[in-house]
CSV table of C-alpha atoms in Angstrom, one decimal:
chain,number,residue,atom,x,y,z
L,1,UNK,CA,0.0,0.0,0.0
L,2,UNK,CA,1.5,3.3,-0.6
L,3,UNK,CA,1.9,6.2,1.3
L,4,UNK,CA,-0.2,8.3,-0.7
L,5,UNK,CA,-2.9,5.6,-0.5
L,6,UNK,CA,-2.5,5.7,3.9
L,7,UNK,CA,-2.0,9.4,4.2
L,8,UNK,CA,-4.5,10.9,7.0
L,9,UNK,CA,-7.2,13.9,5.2
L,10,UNK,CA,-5.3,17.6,5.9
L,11,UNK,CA,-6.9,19.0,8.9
L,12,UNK,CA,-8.7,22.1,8.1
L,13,UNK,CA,-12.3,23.5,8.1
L,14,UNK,CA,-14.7,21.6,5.6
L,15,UNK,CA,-16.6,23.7,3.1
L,16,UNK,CA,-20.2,23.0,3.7
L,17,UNK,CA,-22.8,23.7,0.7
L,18,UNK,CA,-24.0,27.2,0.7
L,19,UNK,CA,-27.7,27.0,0.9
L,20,UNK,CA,-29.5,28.3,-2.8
L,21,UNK,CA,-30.2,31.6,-3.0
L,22,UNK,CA,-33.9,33.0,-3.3
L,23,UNK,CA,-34.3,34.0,-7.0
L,24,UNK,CA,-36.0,37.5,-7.5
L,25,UNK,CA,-39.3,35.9,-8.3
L,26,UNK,CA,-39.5,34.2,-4.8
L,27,UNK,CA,-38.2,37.5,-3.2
L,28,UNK,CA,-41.1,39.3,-4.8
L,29,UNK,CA,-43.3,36.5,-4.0
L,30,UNK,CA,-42.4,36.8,-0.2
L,31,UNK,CA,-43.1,40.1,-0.1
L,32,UNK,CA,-46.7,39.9,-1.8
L,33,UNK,CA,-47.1,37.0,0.6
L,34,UNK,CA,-45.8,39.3,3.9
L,35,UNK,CA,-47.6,42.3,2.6
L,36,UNK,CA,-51.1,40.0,2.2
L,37,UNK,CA,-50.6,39.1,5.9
L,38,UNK,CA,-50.4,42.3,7.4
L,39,UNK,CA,-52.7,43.3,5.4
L,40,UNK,CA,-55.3,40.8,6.8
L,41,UNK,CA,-53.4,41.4,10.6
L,42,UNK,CA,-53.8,45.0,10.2
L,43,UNK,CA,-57.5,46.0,11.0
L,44,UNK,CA,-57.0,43.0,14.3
L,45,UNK,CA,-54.0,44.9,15.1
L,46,UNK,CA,-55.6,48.4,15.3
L,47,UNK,CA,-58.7,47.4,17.1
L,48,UNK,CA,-56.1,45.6,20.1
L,49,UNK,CA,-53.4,49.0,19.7
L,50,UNK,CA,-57.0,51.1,20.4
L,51,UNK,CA,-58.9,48.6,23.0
L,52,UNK,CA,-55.8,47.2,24.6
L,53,UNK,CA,-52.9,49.0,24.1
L,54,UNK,CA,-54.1,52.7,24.7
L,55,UNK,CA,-55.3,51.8,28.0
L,56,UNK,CA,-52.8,49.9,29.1
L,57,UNK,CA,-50.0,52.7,28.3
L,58,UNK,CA,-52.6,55.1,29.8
L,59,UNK,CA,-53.0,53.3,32.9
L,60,UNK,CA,-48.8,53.0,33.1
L,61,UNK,CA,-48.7,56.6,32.5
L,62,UNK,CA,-51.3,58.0,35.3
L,63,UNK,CA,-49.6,55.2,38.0
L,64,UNK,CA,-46.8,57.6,38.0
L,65,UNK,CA,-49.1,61.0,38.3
L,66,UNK,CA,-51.0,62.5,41.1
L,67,UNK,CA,-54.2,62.2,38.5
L,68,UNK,CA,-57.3,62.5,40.3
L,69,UNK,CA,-61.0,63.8,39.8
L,70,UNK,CA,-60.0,67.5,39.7
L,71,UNK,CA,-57.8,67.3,36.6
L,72,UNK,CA,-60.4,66.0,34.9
L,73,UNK,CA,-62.7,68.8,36.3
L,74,UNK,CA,-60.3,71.5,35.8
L,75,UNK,CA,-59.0,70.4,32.6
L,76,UNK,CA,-55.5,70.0,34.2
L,77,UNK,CA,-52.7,68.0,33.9
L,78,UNK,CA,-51.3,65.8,37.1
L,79,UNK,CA,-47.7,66.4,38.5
L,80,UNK,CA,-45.4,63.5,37.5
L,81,UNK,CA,-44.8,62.1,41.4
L,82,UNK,CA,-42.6,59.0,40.5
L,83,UNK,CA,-42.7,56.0,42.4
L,84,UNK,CA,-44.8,57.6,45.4
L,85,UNK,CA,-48.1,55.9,44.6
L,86,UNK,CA,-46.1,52.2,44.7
L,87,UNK,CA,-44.4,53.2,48.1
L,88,UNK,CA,-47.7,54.2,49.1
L,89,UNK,CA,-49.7,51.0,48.5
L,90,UNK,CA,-47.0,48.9,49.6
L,91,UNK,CA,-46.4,51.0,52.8
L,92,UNK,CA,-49.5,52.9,54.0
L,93,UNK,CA,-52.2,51.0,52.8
L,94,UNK,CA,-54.0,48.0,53.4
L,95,UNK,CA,-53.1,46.3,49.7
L,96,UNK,CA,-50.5,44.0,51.1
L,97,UNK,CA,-53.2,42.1,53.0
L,98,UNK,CA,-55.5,42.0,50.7
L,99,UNK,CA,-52.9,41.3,48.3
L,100,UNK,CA,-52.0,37.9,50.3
L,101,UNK,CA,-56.0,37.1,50.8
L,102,UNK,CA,-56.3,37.1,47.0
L,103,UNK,CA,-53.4,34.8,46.3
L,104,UNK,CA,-54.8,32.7,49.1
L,105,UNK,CA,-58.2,32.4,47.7
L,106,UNK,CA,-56.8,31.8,44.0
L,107,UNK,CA,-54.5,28.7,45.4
L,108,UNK,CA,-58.0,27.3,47.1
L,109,UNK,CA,-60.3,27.5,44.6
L,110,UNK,CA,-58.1,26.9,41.6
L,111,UNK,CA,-57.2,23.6,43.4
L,112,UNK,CA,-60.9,22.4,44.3
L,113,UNK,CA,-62.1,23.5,40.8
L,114,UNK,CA,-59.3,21.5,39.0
L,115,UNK,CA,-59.8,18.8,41.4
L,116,UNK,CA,-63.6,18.2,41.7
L,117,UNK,CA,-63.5,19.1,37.8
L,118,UNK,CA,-61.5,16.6,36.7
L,119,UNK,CA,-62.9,13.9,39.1
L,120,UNK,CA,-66.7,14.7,37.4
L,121,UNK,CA,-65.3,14.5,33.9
L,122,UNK,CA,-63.3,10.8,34.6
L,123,UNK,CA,-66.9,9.9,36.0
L,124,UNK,CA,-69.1,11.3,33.4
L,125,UNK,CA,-66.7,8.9,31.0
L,126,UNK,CA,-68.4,6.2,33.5
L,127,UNK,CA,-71.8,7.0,32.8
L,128,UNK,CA,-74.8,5.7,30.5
L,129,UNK,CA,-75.7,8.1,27.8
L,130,UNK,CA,-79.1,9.3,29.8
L,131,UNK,CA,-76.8,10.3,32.7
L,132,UNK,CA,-73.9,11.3,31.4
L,133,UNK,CA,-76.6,13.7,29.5
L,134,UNK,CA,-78.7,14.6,32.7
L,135,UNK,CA,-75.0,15.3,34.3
L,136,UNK,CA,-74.1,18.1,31.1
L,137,UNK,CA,-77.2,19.6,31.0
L,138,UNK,CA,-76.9,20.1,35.5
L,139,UNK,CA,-73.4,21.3,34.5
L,140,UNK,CA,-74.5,23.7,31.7
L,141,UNK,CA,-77.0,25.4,34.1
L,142,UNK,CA,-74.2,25.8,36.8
L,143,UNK,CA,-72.1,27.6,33.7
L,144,UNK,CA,-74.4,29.6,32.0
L,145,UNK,CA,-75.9,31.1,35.3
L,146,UNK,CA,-74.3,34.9,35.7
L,147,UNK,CA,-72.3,35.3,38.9
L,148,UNK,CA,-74.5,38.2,40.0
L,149,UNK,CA,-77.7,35.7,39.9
L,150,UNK,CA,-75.9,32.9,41.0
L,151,UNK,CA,-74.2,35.2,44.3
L,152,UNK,CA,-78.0,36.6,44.7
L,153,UNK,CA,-79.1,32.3,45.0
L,154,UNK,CA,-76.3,30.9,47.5
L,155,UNK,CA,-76.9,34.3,49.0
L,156,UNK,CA,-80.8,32.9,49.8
L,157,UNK,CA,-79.3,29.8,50.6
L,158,UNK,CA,-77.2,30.7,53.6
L,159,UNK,CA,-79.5,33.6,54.8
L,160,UNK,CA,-79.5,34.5,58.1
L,161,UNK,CA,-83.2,34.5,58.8
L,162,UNK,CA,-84.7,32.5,56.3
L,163,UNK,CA,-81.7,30.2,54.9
L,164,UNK,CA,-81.8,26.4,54.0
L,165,UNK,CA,-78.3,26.0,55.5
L,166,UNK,CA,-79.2,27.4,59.1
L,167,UNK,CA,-82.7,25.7,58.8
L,168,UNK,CA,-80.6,22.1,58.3
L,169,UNK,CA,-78.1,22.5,60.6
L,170,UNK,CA,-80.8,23.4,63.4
L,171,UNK,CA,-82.8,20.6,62.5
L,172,UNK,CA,-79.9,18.2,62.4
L,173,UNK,CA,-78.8,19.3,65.8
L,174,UNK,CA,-81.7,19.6,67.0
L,175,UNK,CA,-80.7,23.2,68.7
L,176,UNK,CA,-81.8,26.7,68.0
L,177,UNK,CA,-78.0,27.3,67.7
L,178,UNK,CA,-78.2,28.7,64.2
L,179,UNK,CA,-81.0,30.6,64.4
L,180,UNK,CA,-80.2,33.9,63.1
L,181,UNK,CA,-76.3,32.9,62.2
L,182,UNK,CA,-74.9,35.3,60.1
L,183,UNK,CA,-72.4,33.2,56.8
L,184,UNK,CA,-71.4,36.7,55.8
L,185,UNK,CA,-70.2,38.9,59.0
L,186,UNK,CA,-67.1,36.6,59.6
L,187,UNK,CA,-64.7,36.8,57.0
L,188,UNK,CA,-63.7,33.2,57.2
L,189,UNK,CA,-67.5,32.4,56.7
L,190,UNK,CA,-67.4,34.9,54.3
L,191,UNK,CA,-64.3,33.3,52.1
L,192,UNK,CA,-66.5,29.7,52.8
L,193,UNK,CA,-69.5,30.9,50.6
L,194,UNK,CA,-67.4,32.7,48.1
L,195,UNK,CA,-65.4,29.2,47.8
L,196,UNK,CA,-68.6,27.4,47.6
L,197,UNK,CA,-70.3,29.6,44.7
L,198,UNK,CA,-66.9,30.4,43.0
L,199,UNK,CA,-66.0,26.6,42.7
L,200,UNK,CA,-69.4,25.7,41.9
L,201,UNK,CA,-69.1,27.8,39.3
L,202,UNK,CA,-65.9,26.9,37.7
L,203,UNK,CA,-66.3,22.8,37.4
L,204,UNK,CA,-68.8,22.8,34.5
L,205,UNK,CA,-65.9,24.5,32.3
L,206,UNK,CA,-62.6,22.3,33.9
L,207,UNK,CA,-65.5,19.1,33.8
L,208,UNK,CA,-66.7,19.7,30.0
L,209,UNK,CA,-62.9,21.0,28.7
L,210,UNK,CA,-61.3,17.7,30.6
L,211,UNK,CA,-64.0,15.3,29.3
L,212,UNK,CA,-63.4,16.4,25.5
L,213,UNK,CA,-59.4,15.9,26.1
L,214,UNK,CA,-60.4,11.8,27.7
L,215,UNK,CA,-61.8,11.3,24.3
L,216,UNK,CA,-58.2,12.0,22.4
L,217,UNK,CA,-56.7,8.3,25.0
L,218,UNK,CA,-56.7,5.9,22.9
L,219,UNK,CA,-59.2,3.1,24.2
L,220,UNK,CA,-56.3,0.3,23.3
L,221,UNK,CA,-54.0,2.0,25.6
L,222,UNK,CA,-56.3,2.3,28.4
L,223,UNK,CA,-57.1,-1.8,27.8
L,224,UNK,CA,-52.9,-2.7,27.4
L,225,UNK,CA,-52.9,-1.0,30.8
L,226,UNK,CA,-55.6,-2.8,32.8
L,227,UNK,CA,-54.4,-6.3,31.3
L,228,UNK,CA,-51.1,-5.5,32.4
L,229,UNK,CA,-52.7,-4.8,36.1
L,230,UNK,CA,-52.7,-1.1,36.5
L,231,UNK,CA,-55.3,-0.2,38.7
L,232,UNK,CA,-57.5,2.9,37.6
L,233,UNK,CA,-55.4,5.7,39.6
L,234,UNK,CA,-52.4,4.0,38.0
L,235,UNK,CA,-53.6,4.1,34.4
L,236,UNK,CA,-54.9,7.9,35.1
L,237,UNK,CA,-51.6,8.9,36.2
L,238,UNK,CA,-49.4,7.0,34.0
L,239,UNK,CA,-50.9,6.6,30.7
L,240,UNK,CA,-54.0,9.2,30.5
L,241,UNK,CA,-52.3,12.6,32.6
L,242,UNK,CA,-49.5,12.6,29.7
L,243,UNK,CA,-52.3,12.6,26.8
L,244,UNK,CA,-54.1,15.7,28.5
L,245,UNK,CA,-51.2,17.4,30.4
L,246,UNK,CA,-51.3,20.3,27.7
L,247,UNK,CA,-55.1,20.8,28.5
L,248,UNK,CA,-54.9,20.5,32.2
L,249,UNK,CA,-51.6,23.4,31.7
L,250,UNK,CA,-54.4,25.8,29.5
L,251,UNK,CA,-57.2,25.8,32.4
L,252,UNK,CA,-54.7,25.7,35.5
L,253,UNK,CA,-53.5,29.2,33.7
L,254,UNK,CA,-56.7,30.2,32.9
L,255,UNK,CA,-58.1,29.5,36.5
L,256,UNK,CA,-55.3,31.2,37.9
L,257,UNK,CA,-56.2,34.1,36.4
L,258,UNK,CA,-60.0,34.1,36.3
L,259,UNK,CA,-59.8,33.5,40.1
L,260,UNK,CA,-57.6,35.9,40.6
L,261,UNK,CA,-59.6,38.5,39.4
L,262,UNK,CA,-63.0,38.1,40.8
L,263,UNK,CA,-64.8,40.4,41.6
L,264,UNK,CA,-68.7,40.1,41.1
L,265,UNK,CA,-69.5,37.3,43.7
L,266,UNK,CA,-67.3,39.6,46.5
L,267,UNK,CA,-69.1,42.3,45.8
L,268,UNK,CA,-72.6,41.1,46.1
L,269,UNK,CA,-71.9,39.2,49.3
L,270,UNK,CA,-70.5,42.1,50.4
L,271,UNK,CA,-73.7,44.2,49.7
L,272,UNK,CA,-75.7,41.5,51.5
L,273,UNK,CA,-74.0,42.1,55.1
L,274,UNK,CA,-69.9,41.4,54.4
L,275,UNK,CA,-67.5,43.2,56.1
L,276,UNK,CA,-65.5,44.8,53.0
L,277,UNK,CA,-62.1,45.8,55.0
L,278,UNK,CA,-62.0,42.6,55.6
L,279,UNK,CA,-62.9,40.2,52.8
L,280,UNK,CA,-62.1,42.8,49.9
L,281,UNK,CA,-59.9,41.0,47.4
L,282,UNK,CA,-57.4,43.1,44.0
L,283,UNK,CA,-60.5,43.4,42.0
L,284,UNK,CA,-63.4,44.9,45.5
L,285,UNK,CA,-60.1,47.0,46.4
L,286,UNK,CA,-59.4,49.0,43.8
L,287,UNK,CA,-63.3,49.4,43.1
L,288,UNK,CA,-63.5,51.1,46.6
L,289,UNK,CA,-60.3,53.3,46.1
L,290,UNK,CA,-63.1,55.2,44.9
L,291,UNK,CA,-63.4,56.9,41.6
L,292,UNK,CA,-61.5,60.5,41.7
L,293,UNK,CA,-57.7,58.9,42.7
L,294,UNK,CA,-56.4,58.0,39.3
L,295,UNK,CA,-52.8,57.3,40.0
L,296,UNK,CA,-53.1,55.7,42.9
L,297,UNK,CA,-55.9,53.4,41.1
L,298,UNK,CA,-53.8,52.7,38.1
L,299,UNK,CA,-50.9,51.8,40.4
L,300,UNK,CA,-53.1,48.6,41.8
L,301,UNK,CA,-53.7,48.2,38.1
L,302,UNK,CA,-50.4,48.0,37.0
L,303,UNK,CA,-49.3,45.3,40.1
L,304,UNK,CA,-52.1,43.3,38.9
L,305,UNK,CA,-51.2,43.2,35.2
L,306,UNK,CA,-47.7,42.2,36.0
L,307,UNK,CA,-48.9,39.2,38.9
L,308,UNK,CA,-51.0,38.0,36.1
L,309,UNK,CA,-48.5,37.9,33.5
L,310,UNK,CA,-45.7,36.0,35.9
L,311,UNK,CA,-48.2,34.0,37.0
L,312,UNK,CA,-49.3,32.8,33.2
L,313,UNK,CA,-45.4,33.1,32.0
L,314,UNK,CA,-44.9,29.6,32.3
L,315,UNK,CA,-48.0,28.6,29.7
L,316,UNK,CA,-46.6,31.3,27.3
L,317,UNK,CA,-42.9,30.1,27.3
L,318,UNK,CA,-44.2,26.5,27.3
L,319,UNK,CA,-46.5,27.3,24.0
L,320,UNK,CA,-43.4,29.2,22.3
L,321,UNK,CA,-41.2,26.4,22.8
L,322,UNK,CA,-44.2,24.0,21.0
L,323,UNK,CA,-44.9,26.3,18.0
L,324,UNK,CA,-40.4,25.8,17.6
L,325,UNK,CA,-40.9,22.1,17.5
């Protein structure tokens, strides 16, 4: 064998293949094809810049301004104060707590909504056709109700003269001990009934949402599993939670956020005999800052806007990263 023949390859970088140019007729065809989509973006664009985008800069803007009733009286302009309206509701105001109670009550009934959700959606799979009917139609009534009318209902539930709950709980006692018991004066009793018509409210959509993603497991799978001797929390952990994980991800974001913002059902029960300084949550707060304080106003605005989107980053990044794939 000669040397020639044995001789290693010279070390040295390795041309790769240039990739083909774009001729000029695909360059002018991605530009009609660019200019056709922003075309069809544009009006979708200009409605969210107006009914999104203005507001939101405004509402940045004013957090930093003394803007109140009387500039808009006056026809003035506020002074620019800085940071003063976030030292004050961090400092001298009651947002802290009220910030923790909120975040409290979003962990609670995000959990029991998921929960109970997901538990009536694996048992609606379960049921004959008549039930599993009967069942959507109860659920659809639960969902379609409006929170005001559905707050006003549990509100006649647990009434303190002429409630069902205190009428129960005397008769199943046998006592006179909850005659005239008031659900709404404590707060914790307060944040029980909230629970109850907030969660009550929010199966239906985790229930209806979670049965739709069941029907993507493949039945097969499901029967490989329970001939191998999974039992049913097994094969709902091990071979269903992985088909549905990306839906469960949407509605625990989702939830997170709806709860986090309520605001209806507080104030109702708070009209019918809560204490609001001590059951307001974000949303009942920054209602009764009252109408004329602007900045301060748009300061509780802005902490909320930014909770929200740290608390949803994780579905974004997770949904970038699948659109890459």
């Amino acid at each position: 064998m000669s040397d020639i023949a044995t001789a290693p390859a010279p070390a040295g970088p390795v041309d790769k293949p240039r990739p083909a140019q774009p001729t000029a007729r695909e360059k002018a065809k991605a530009r009609r094809e660019a200019r056709g989509a922003w075309t069809l973006l544009g009006p979708a664009l200009i409605i969210l810049g107006v009914m999104v985008g203005y507001p939101a800069v405004l509402m940045v803007i004013q957090s930093f301004t003394d803007a109140s009733v009387k500039n808009k009286v006056q026809g003035t302009l506020p002074d620019f104060i800085g940071l003063e309206n976030y030292v004050k509701l961090f400092t001298t105001s009651g947002f802290p707590a009220v910030l923790m109670r909120s975040l409290g009550l979003m962990v609670v009934m995000t959990i029991l909504i998921i929960g109970l959700g997901v538990i009536v959606a694996v048992l609606m799979t379960r049921l004959g056709r008549a039930m599993r009917v009967l069942v959507s139609v109860g659920l659809l009534l639960a969902w379609a109700m409006p929170p005001l009318a559905a707050t006003v209902v549990w509100g006649w539930i647990f009434d303190t003269q002429y409630g069902v709950v205190n009428w129960a709980l005397n008769t199943i006692t046998g006592t006179d001990d909850w005659t005239n018991h008031s659900w709404l004066l404590d707060p914790w009793s307060f944040f029980f009934v909230l629970t109850i018509i907030v969660v009550w409210q929010g199966i239906p959509f985790v229930a209806f949402t979670t049965y739709a993603a069941l029907g993507q497991v493949p039945g097969e799978v499901l029967e490989a599993a329970a001939l191998d001797g999974a039992t049913g929390l097994k094969r709902f952990r091990f071979v269903v939670f992985p088909y549905i994980r990306s839906v469960l991800v949407v509605i625990l974001v989702l939830q997170i956020i709806w709860n986090l913002r309520i605001f209806t059902q507080v104030y109702a029960l708070q009209s019918r005999g809560g204490l609001a300084s001590e059951t307001n949550v974000l949303g009942t707060y920054m209602f009764r800052q009252g109408p004329g304080d602007f900045g301060f106003t748009s300061a509780i605005g802005v902490v909320m806007v930014v909770l929200l989107l740290i608390l949803s980053w994780g579905y974004v990044r997770s949904t970038l990263k699948e659109e890459e794939l």
